XYZ file of C-alpha atoms in Angstrom:
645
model
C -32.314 37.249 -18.668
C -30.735 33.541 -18.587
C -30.897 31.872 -14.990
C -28.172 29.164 -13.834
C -28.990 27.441 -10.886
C -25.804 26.642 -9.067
C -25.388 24.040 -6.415
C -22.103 23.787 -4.414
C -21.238 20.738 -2.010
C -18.804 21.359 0.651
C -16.821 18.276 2.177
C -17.877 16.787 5.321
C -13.959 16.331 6.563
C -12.838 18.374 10.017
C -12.799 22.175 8.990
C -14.005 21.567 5.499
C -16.414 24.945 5.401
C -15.482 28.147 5.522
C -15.906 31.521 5.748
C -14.536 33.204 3.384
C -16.435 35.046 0.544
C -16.686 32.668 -2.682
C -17.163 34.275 -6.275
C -18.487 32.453 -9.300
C -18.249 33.108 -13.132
C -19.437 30.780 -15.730
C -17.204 30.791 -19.319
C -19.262 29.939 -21.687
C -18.694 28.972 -25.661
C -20.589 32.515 -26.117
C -19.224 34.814 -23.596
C -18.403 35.345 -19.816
C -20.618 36.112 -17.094
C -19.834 38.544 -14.702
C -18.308 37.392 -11.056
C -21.284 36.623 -8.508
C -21.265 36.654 -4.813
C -22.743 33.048 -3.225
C -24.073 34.924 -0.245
C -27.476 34.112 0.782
C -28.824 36.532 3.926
C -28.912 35.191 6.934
C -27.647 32.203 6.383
C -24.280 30.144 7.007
C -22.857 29.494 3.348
C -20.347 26.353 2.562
C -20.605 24.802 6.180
C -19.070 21.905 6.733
C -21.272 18.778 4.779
C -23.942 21.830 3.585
C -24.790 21.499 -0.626
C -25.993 24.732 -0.944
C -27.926 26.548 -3.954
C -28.119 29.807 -5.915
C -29.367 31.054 -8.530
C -27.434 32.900 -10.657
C -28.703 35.197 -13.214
C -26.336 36.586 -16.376
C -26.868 39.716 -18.816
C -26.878 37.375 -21.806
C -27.055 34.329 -23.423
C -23.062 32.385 -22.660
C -23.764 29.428 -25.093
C -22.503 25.646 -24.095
C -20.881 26.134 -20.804
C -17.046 25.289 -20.573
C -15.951 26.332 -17.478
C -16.278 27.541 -14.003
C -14.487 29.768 -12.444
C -14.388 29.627 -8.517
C -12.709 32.707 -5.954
C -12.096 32.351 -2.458
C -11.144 35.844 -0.927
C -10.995 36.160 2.717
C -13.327 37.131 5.000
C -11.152 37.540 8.626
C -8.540 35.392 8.236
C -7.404 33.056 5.417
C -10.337 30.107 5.858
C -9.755 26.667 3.701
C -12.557 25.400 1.864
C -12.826 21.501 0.459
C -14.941 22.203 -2.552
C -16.518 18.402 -3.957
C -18.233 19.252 -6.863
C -20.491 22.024 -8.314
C -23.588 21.752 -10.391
C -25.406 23.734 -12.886
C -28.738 24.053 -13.691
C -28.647 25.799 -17.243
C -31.728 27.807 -18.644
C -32.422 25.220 -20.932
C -33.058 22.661 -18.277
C -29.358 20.346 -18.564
C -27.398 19.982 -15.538
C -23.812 19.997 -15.877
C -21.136 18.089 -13.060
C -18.094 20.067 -11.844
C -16.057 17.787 -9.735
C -13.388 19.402 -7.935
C -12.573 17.209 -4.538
C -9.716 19.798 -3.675
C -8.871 22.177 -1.021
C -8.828 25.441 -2.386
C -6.541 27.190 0.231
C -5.950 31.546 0.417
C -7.031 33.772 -1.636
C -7.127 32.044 -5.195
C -9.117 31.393 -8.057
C -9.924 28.147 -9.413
C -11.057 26.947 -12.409
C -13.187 23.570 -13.069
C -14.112 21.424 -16.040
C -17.100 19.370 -16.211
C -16.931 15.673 -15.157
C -16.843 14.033 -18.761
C -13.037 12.605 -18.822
C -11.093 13.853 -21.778
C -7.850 13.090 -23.631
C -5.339 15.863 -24.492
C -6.935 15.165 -28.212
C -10.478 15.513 -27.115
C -9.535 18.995 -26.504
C -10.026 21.248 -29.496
C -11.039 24.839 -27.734
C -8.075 26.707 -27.085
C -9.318 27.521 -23.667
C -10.134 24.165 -22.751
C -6.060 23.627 -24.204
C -4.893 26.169 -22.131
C -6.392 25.380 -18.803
C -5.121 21.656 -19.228
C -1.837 22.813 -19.979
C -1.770 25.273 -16.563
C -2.969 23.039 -14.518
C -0.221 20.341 -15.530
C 2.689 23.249 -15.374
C 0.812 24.314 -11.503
C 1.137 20.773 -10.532
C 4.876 20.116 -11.664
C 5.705 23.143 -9.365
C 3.843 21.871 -6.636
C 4.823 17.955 -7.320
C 9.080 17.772 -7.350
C 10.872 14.746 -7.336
C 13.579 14.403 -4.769
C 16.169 11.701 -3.677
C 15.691 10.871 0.045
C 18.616 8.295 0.282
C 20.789 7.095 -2.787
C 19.015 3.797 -4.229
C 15.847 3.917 -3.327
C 12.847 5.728 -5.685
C 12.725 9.120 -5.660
C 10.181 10.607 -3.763
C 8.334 14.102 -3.263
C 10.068 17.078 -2.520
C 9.220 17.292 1.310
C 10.238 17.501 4.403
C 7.122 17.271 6.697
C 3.690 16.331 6.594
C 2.983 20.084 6.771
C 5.369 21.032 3.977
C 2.669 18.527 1.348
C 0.460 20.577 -0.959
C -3.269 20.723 1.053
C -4.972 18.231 -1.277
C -2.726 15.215 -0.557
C -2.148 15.654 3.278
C -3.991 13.624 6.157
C -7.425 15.421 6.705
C -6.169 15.157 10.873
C -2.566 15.122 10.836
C -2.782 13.874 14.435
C -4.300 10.623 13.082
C -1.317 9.455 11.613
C 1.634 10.535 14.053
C 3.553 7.423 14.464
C 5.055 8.385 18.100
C 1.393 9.292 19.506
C 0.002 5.749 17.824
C 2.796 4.052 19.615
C 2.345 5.235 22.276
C -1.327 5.043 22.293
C -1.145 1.538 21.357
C 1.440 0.149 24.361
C -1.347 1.963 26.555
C -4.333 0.272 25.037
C -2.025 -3.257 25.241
C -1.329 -2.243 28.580
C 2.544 -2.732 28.005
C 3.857 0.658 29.336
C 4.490 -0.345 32.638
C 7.408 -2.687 31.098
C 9.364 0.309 29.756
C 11.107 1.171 32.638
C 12.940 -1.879 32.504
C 14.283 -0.945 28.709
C 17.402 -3.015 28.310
C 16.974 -5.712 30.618
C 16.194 -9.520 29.015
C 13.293 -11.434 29.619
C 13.832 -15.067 31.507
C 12.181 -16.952 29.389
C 9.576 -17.630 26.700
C 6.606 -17.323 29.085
C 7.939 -13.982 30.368
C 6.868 -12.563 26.724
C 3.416 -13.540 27.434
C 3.621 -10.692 29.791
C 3.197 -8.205 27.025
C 1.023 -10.561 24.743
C -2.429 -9.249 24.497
C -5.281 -11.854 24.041
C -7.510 -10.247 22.063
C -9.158 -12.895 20.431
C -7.418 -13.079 18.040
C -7.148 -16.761 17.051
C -4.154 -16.142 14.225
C -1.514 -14.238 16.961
C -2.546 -16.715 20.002
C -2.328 -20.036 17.511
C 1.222 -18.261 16.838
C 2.242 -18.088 20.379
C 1.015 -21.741 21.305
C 2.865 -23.061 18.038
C 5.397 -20.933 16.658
C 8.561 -22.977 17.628
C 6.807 -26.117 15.145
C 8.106 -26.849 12.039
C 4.479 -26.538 10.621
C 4.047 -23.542 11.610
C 7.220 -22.035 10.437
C 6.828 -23.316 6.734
C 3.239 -22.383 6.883
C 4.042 -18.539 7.108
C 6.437 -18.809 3.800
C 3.321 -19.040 2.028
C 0.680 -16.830 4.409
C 2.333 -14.890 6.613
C 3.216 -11.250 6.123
C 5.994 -11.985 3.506
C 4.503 -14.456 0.923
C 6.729 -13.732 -1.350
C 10.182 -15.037 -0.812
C 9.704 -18.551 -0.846
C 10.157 -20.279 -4.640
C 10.617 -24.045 -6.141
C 14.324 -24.872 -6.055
C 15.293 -26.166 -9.188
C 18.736 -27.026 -8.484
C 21.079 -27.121 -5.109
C 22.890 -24.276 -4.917
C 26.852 -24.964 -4.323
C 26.832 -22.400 -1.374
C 24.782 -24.271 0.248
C 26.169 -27.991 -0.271
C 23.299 -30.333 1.977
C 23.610 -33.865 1.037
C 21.134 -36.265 1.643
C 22.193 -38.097 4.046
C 22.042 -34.958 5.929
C 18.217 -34.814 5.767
C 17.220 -38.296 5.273
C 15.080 -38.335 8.425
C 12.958 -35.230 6.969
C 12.350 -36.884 3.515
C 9.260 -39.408 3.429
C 9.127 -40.677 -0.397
C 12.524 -42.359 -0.143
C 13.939 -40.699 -2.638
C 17.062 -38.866 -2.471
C 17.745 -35.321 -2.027
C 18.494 -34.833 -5.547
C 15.702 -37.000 -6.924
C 12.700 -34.486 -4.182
C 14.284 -31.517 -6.234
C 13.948 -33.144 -9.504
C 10.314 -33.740 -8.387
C 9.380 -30.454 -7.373
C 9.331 -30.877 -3.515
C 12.125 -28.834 -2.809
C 11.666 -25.266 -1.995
C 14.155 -22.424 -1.511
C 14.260 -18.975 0.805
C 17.124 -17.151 0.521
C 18.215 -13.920 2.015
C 21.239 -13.211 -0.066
C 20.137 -9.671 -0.036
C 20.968 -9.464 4.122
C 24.651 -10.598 3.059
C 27.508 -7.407 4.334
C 24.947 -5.385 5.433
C 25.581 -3.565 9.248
C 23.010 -4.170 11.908
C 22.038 -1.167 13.122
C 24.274 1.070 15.444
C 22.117 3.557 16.678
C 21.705 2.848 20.275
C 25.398 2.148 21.840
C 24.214 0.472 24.937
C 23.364 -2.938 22.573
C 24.873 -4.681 20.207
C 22.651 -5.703 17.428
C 23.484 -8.605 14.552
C 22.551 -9.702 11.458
C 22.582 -12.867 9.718
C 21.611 -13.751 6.045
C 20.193 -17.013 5.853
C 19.552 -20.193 3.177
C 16.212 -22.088 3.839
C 15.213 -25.334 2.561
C 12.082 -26.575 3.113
C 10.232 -29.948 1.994
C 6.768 -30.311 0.910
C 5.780 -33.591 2.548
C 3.227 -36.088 2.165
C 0.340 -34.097 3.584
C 1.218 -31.603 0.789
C 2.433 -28.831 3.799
C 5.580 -26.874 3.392
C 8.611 -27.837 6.320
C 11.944 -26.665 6.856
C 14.683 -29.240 6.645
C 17.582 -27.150 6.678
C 19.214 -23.866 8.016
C 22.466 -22.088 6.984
C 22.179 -19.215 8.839
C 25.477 -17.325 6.302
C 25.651 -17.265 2.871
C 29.326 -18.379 2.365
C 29.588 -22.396 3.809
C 32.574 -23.484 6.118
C 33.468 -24.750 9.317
C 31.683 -21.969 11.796
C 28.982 -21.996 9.576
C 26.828 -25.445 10.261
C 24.366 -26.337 8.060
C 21.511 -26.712 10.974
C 18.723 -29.566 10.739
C 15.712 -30.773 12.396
C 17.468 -33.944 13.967
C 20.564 -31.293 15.914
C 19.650 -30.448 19.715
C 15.991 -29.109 20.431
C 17.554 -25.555 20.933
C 19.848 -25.086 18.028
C 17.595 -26.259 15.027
C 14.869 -23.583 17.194
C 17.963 -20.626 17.402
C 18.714 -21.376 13.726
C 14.682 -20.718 12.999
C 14.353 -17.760 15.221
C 17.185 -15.934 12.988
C 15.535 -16.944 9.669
C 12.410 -15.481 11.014
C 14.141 -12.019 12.440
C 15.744 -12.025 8.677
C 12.211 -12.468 7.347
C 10.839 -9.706 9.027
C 13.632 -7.210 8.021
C 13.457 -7.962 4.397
C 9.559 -7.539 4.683
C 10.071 -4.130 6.412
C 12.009 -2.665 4.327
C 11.433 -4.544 0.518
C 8.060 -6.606 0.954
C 6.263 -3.527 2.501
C 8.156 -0.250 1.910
C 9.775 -0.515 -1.155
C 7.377 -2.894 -2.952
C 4.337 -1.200 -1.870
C 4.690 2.313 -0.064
C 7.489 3.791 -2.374
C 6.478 2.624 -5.375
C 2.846 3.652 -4.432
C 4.249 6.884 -4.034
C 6.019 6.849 -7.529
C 2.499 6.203 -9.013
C 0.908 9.298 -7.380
C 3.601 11.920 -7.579
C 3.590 10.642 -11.218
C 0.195 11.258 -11.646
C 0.117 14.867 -10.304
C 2.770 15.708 -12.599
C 1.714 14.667 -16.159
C -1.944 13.573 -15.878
C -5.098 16.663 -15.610
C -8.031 16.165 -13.547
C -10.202 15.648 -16.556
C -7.914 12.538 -18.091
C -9.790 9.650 -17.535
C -6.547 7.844 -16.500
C -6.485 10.488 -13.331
C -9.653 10.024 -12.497
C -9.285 6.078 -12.195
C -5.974 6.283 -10.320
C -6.341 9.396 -7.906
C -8.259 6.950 -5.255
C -5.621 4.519 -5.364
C -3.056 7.044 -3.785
C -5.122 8.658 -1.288
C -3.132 9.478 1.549
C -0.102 7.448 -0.083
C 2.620 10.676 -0.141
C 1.418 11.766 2.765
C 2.163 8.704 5.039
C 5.073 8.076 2.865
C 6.705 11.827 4.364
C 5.339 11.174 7.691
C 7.573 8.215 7.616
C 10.730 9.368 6.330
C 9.552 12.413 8.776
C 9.253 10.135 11.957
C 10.753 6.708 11.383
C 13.504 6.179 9.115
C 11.417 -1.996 -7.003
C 10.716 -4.140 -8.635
C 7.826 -4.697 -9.840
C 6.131 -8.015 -11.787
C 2.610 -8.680 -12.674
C 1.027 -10.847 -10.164
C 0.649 -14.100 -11.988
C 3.847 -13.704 -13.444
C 5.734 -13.009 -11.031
C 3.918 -16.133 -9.085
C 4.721 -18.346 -11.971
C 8.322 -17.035 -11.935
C 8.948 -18.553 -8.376
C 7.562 -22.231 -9.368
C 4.409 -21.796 -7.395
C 1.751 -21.400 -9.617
C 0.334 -25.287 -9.001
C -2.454 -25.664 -6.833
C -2.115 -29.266 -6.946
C 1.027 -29.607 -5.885
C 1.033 -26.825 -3.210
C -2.898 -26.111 -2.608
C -2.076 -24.065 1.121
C -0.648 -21.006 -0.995
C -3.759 -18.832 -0.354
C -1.732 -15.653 -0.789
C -1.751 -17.082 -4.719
C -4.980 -18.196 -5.323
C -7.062 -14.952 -3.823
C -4.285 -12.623 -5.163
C -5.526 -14.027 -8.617
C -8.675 -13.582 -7.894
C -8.596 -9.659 -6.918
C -6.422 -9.699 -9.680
C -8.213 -10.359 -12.788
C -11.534 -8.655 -10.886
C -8.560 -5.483 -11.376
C -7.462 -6.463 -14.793
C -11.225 -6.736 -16.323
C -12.592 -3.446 -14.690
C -9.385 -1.580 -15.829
C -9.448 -2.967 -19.017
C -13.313 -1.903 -19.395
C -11.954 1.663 -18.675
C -9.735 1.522 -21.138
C -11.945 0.586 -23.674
C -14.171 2.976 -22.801
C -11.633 5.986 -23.632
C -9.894 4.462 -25.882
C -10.501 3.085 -29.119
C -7.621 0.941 -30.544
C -3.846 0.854 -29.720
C -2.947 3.620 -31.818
C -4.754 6.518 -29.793
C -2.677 4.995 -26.218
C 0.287 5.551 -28.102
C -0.401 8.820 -29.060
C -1.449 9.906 -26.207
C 1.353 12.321 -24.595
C 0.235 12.776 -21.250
C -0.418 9.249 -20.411
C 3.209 8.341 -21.917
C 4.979 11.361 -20.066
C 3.094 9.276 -16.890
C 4.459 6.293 -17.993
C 7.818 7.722 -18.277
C 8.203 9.898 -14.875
C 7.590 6.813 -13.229
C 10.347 4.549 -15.127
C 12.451 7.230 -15.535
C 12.636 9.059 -11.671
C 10.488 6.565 -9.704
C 12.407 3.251 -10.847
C 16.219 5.420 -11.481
C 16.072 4.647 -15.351
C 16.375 0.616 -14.337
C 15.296 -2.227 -16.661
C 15.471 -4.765 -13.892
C 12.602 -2.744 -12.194
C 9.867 -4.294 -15.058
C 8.443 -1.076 -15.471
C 8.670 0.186 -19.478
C 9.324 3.510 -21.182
C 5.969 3.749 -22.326
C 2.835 1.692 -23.083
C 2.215 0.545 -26.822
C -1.563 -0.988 -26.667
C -4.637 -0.735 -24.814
C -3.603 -4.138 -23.116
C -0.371 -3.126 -22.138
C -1.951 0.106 -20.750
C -4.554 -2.254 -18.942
C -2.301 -4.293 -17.069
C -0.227 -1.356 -16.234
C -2.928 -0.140 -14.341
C -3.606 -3.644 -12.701
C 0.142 -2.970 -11.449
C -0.498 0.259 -10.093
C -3.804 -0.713 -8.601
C -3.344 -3.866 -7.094
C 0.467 -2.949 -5.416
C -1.824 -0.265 -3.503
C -4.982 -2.052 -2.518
C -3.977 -6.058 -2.546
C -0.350 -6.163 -2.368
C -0.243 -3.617 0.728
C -2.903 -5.231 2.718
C -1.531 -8.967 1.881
C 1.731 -7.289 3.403
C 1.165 -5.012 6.221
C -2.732 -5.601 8.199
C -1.416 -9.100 8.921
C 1.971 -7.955 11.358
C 0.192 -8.192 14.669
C -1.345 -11.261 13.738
C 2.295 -12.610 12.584
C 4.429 -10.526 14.444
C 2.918 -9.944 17.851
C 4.757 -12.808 19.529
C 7.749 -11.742 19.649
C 9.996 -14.732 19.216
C 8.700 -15.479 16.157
C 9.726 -12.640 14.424
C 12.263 -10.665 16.102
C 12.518 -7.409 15.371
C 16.631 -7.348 16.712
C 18.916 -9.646 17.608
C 21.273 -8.444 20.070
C 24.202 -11.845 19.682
C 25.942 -13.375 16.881
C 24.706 -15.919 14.923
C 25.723 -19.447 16.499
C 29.244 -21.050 14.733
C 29.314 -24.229 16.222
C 26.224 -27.296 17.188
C 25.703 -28.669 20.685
C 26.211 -25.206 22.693
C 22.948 -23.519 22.445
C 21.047 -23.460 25.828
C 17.190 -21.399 26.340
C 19.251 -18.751 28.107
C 21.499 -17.777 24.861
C 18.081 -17.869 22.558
C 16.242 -15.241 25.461
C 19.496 -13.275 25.716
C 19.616 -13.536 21.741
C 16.188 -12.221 21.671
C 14.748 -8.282 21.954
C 14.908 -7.164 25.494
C 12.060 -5.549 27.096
C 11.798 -2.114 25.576
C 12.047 -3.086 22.054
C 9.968 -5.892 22.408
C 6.881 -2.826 23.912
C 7.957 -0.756 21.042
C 7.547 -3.568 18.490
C 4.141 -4.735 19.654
C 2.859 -1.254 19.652
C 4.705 -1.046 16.468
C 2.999 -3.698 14.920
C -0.393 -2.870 16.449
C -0.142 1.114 14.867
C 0.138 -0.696 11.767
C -2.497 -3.336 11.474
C -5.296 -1.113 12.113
C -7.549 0.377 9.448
C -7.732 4.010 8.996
C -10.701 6.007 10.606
C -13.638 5.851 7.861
C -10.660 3.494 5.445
C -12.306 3.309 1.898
C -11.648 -0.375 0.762
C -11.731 -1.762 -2.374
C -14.237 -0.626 -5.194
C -15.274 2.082 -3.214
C -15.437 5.331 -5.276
C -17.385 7.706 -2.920
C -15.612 10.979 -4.919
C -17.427 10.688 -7.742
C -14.816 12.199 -10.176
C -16.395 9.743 -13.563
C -19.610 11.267 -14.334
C -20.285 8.801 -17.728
C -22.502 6.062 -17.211
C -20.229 3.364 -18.913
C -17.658 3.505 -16.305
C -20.178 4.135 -13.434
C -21.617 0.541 -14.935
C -18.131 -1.189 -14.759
C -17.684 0.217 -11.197
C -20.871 -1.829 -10.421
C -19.289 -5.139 -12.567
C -16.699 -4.473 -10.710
C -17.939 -4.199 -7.027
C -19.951 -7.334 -7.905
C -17.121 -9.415 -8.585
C -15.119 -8.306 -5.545
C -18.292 -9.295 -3.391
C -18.158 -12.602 -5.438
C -14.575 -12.949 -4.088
C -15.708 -11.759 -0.494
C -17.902 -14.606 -0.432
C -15.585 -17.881 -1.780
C -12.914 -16.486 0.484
C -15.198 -16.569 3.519
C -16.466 -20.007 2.708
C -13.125 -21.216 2.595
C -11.958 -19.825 5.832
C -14.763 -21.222 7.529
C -13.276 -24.622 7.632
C -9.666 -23.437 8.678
C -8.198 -22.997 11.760
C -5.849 -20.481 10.388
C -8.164 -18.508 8.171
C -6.968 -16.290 5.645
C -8.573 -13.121 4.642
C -5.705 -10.210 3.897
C -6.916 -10.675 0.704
C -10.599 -10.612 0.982
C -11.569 -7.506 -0.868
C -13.483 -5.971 2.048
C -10.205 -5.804 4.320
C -8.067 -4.582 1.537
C -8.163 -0.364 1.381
C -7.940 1.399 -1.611
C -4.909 2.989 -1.038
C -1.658 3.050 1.071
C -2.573 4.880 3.409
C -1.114 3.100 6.529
């Protein structure tokens, strides 16, 4: 009688084993076996970490095996089990790979398909057919898109963490909770005993080093001992948490009507105003999108303000970015002074202290939510909807979302695109030239990670598919393609996202997109806040006055009363801390410890692939080692695989 030896490895997460009983029936391309018990006597099955092995014996011959059928029925009371893979052992010597990496939760039955990644044509077996389709119509059940506010992508149908299917939730919910990290952080910064003083100002600028933790950290203290120079402030338009605003200006705009006599005494090629822009040296943040929208009115013991600032800023001789002037509203006039670094000390530092508040909202909510967490979102929910396990395009994306939905609903839970290619979108601001602005290291390691993305996802590609023709014809991948554009970005040319994907390098760079928004772009976004954001002034998080109207009448006084008072400033510090640290046991870059490829080709381009990020690892750390301000958001061992934070 034929003999199957099967080997089953449970996950090594918190309550990953169980014990409940687990049944197993192999469907073969010759018949059916017959369920079997995995029960050895005494002996703890499916414990938490175990691989554990039976043999399994069948009446007759089942022919190439297709499937595997796994039942969980309970023992006591309903037990969850993380299955990661099975293996077989067939009569004939072969082992097989069953990759599951799912939580199979109550009493259920689940079916698995060995590891080799398939395209809906691959599939010729009407079973094989069948299960794909199931699994797909399981998901879309499971996987509903819903609007959470009018605008912004739609997201999954959820209300809580707890309300997620089991496979895509936090393995400890407790881990992510933003109100216990919080609070957990102002007690590690030991800033709690500040609270009780909630909405009274600070005297001065020193008082905020009250709540500044030195933790040597060279970036956050070389913020506090230089954040009010001009240096400085430029320098974080180009490495700071929102590198992504700042672009050439290629012409004045008329809102904003600076002459050059105005800024004569910042310009050091004698040239005119006119003549720097003509030469590339003028460059442009704008935060038009700020314009009519209400500060928030939540708390009705303070007043909080808005402003929506025009930046120009000068690259000078020594090639480094500086501001040369402020209009802190978008429409010019009388109460709206253009402000400049020859006015009074205190109102060309009030006039930088609002462009940096307006900086970090639009990083909040566009740089980091929208641009990265939503639209990571999009991408998975996406996936779970129109792509099956066995599609190698699922199997190359379903790392890249870990945890994504899930912190995603724990923050519309607890706390409250467009999209371009990378070099593109770089190019599309005037800042590709390293020449002309070689302190832009947000561009050059971006590239870097980037093309290591774009080759390894293009080797993929090639791997599955032939020629253009068979991504074209390839419905599931399309119906991907067009869940995303057509719920995730609302339908919406302007977000850069297409209808569907023509050619193998369309597909290619597609998945550069999807990859590098939740690896690179996140981490180049968020793990830098504390290091940015920490000292308060220099990037409030709430402004609680008006923007000034008039020169000459700004005093240190109106900038501390301006600035949060005590209680916000705890929250944002522990805020910002919550946010900048890595998840427990974070899987970074390249890392593909669920081992859901089983073919050697793509385990080889996974090896390309980790070599060339360790390349980048290394020229990155070279570089930093002469800087005083190092850079290294973008270093691929600090940038996870996933949103997850």
């Amino acid at each position: 009688m034929p003999s199957y030896t099967v080997t089953v490895a449970t996950g090594s997460q918190w309550f990953a084993g169980t014990d409940d009983y687990i049944y197993l029936s192999l469907v073969g391309s010759a018949g059916c076996s017959e369920k079997h018990l995995l029960d050895k006597p005494f002996y703890n099955d499916f414990e938490r970490g175990a691989v554990d092995s039976y043999d399994v014996t069948v009446d007759e011959e089942l022919g190439e095996i297709q499937l595997v059928r796994i039942e969980k029925r309970k023992y006591w009371l309903n037990d969850d089990w993380y299955l990661k893979y099975i293996t077989l052992k067939t009569p004939h010597g072969d082992y097989i790979e069953f990759p599951c990496y799912r939580w199979i939760t109550g009493d259920v039955e689940v079916v698995l398909r060995d590891g080799r990644a398939k395209l809906a044509r691959d599939d010729q077996i009407h079973i094989l057919k069948q299960h794909r389709r199931k699994e797909l119509e399981t998901r879309q059940k499971q996987y509903r898109w819903m609007e959470w506010n009018p605008g912004f992508p739609l997201s999954i149908d959820a209300k809580c963490h707890k309300d997620l299917p089991r496979d895509i939730q936090f393995d400890s919910e407790k881990g992510v909770d933003f109100v216990l990290n919080y609070s957990k952080a102002m007690e590690n910064l030991f800033i709690n005993r500040f609270m009780h003083m909630f909405q009274s100002s600070w005297n001065d600028f020193a008082d905020f080093e009250k709540i500044f933790v030195k933790i040597s950290n060279t970036i956050s203290e070389r913020v506090m001992n230089h954040w009010q120079e001009d240096l400085m402030f430029g320098y974080q338009f180009l490495n700071g948490c929102n590198p992504v605003l700042i672009r050439r200006c290629t012409e004045l705009p008329e809102k904003l009507p600076v002459t050059t006599e105005m800024v004569e005494c910042s310009l050091e090629r004698q040239l005119s105003l006119e003549q720097e822009v003509q030469q590339g040296n003028i460059f442009i943040v704008d935060f038009e999108l700020l314009d009519g929208i209400d500060a928030n009115k939540t708390d009705p013991c303070t007043l909080q303000f808005l402003a929506a600032p025009i930046c120009l800023l000068y690259k000078n001789l020594a090639n480094k970015i500086v501001p040369i002037a402020i209009q802190l509203n978008q429409i010019p006039g009388d109460e709206n002074p253009i402000f400049l670094p020859s006015d009074a000390k205190y109102d060309w530092l009030l006039a930088k202290i609002w462009v940096r508040s307006s900086d970090f909202h639009v990083h909040q909510t566009i740089t980091h939510l929208l641009r990265t967490h939503l639209v990571s979102e999009v991408f998975g929910i996406a996936m779970y909807r129109q792509l099956p396990a066995v599609h190698p395009i699922f199997k190359l994306l379903v790392a890249h979302v870990r945890f994504t939905i899930a912190i995603n609903t724990k923050a519309r839970e607890q706390l409250i695109c467009e999209c371009g290619l990378f070099d593109k979108a770089i190019k599309a601001r005037g800042m590709e030239s390293k020449e002309d602005i070689p302190y832009y290291f947000y561009r050059d390691d971006g590239l870097l990670v980037w093309e290591a993305i774009r080759t390894f996802t293009a080797e993929v590609v090639d791997i599955y598919y032939e020629g253009d023709q068979v991504v074209e014809e390839d419905p599931e991948l399309q119906d991907f393609v067009n869940d995303v554009y057509v719920y995730g970005m609302r339908g919406r040319k302007s977000s850069g996202f297409p209808k569907s994907v023509k050619s193998r390098e369309q597909l290619s760079e597609y998945l550069t997109v999807v990859i590098f928004t939740a690896s690179a772009q996140h981490a180049a976004v968020n793990f830098g806040q504390y290091d940015w954001c920490s000292w308060i002034p220099n990037a409030p998080p709430t402004m609680r006055a008006p923007p000034p109207t008039a020169k000459g009448v700004v005093t240190i006084e109106q900038i501390v009363d301006t600035l949060p008072d005590r209680g916000r400033s705890c929250w944002h510090l522990g805020a910002v801390w919550a946010l900048s640290q890595f998840q427990e046991n974070e899987l970074f870059l390249g890392m593909y410890p669920e081992e859901h490829f089983i073919e050697k080709p793509v385990k080889e381009a996974m090896a390309r692939f980790r070599k060339n990020l360790e390349a980048i690892v290394s020229v990155i750390a070279e570089r930093n080692k002469k800087k005083q301000l190092p850079y290294y958001y973008l270093s691929p061992d600090r940038i996870p695989n996933s949103v997850a934070i």
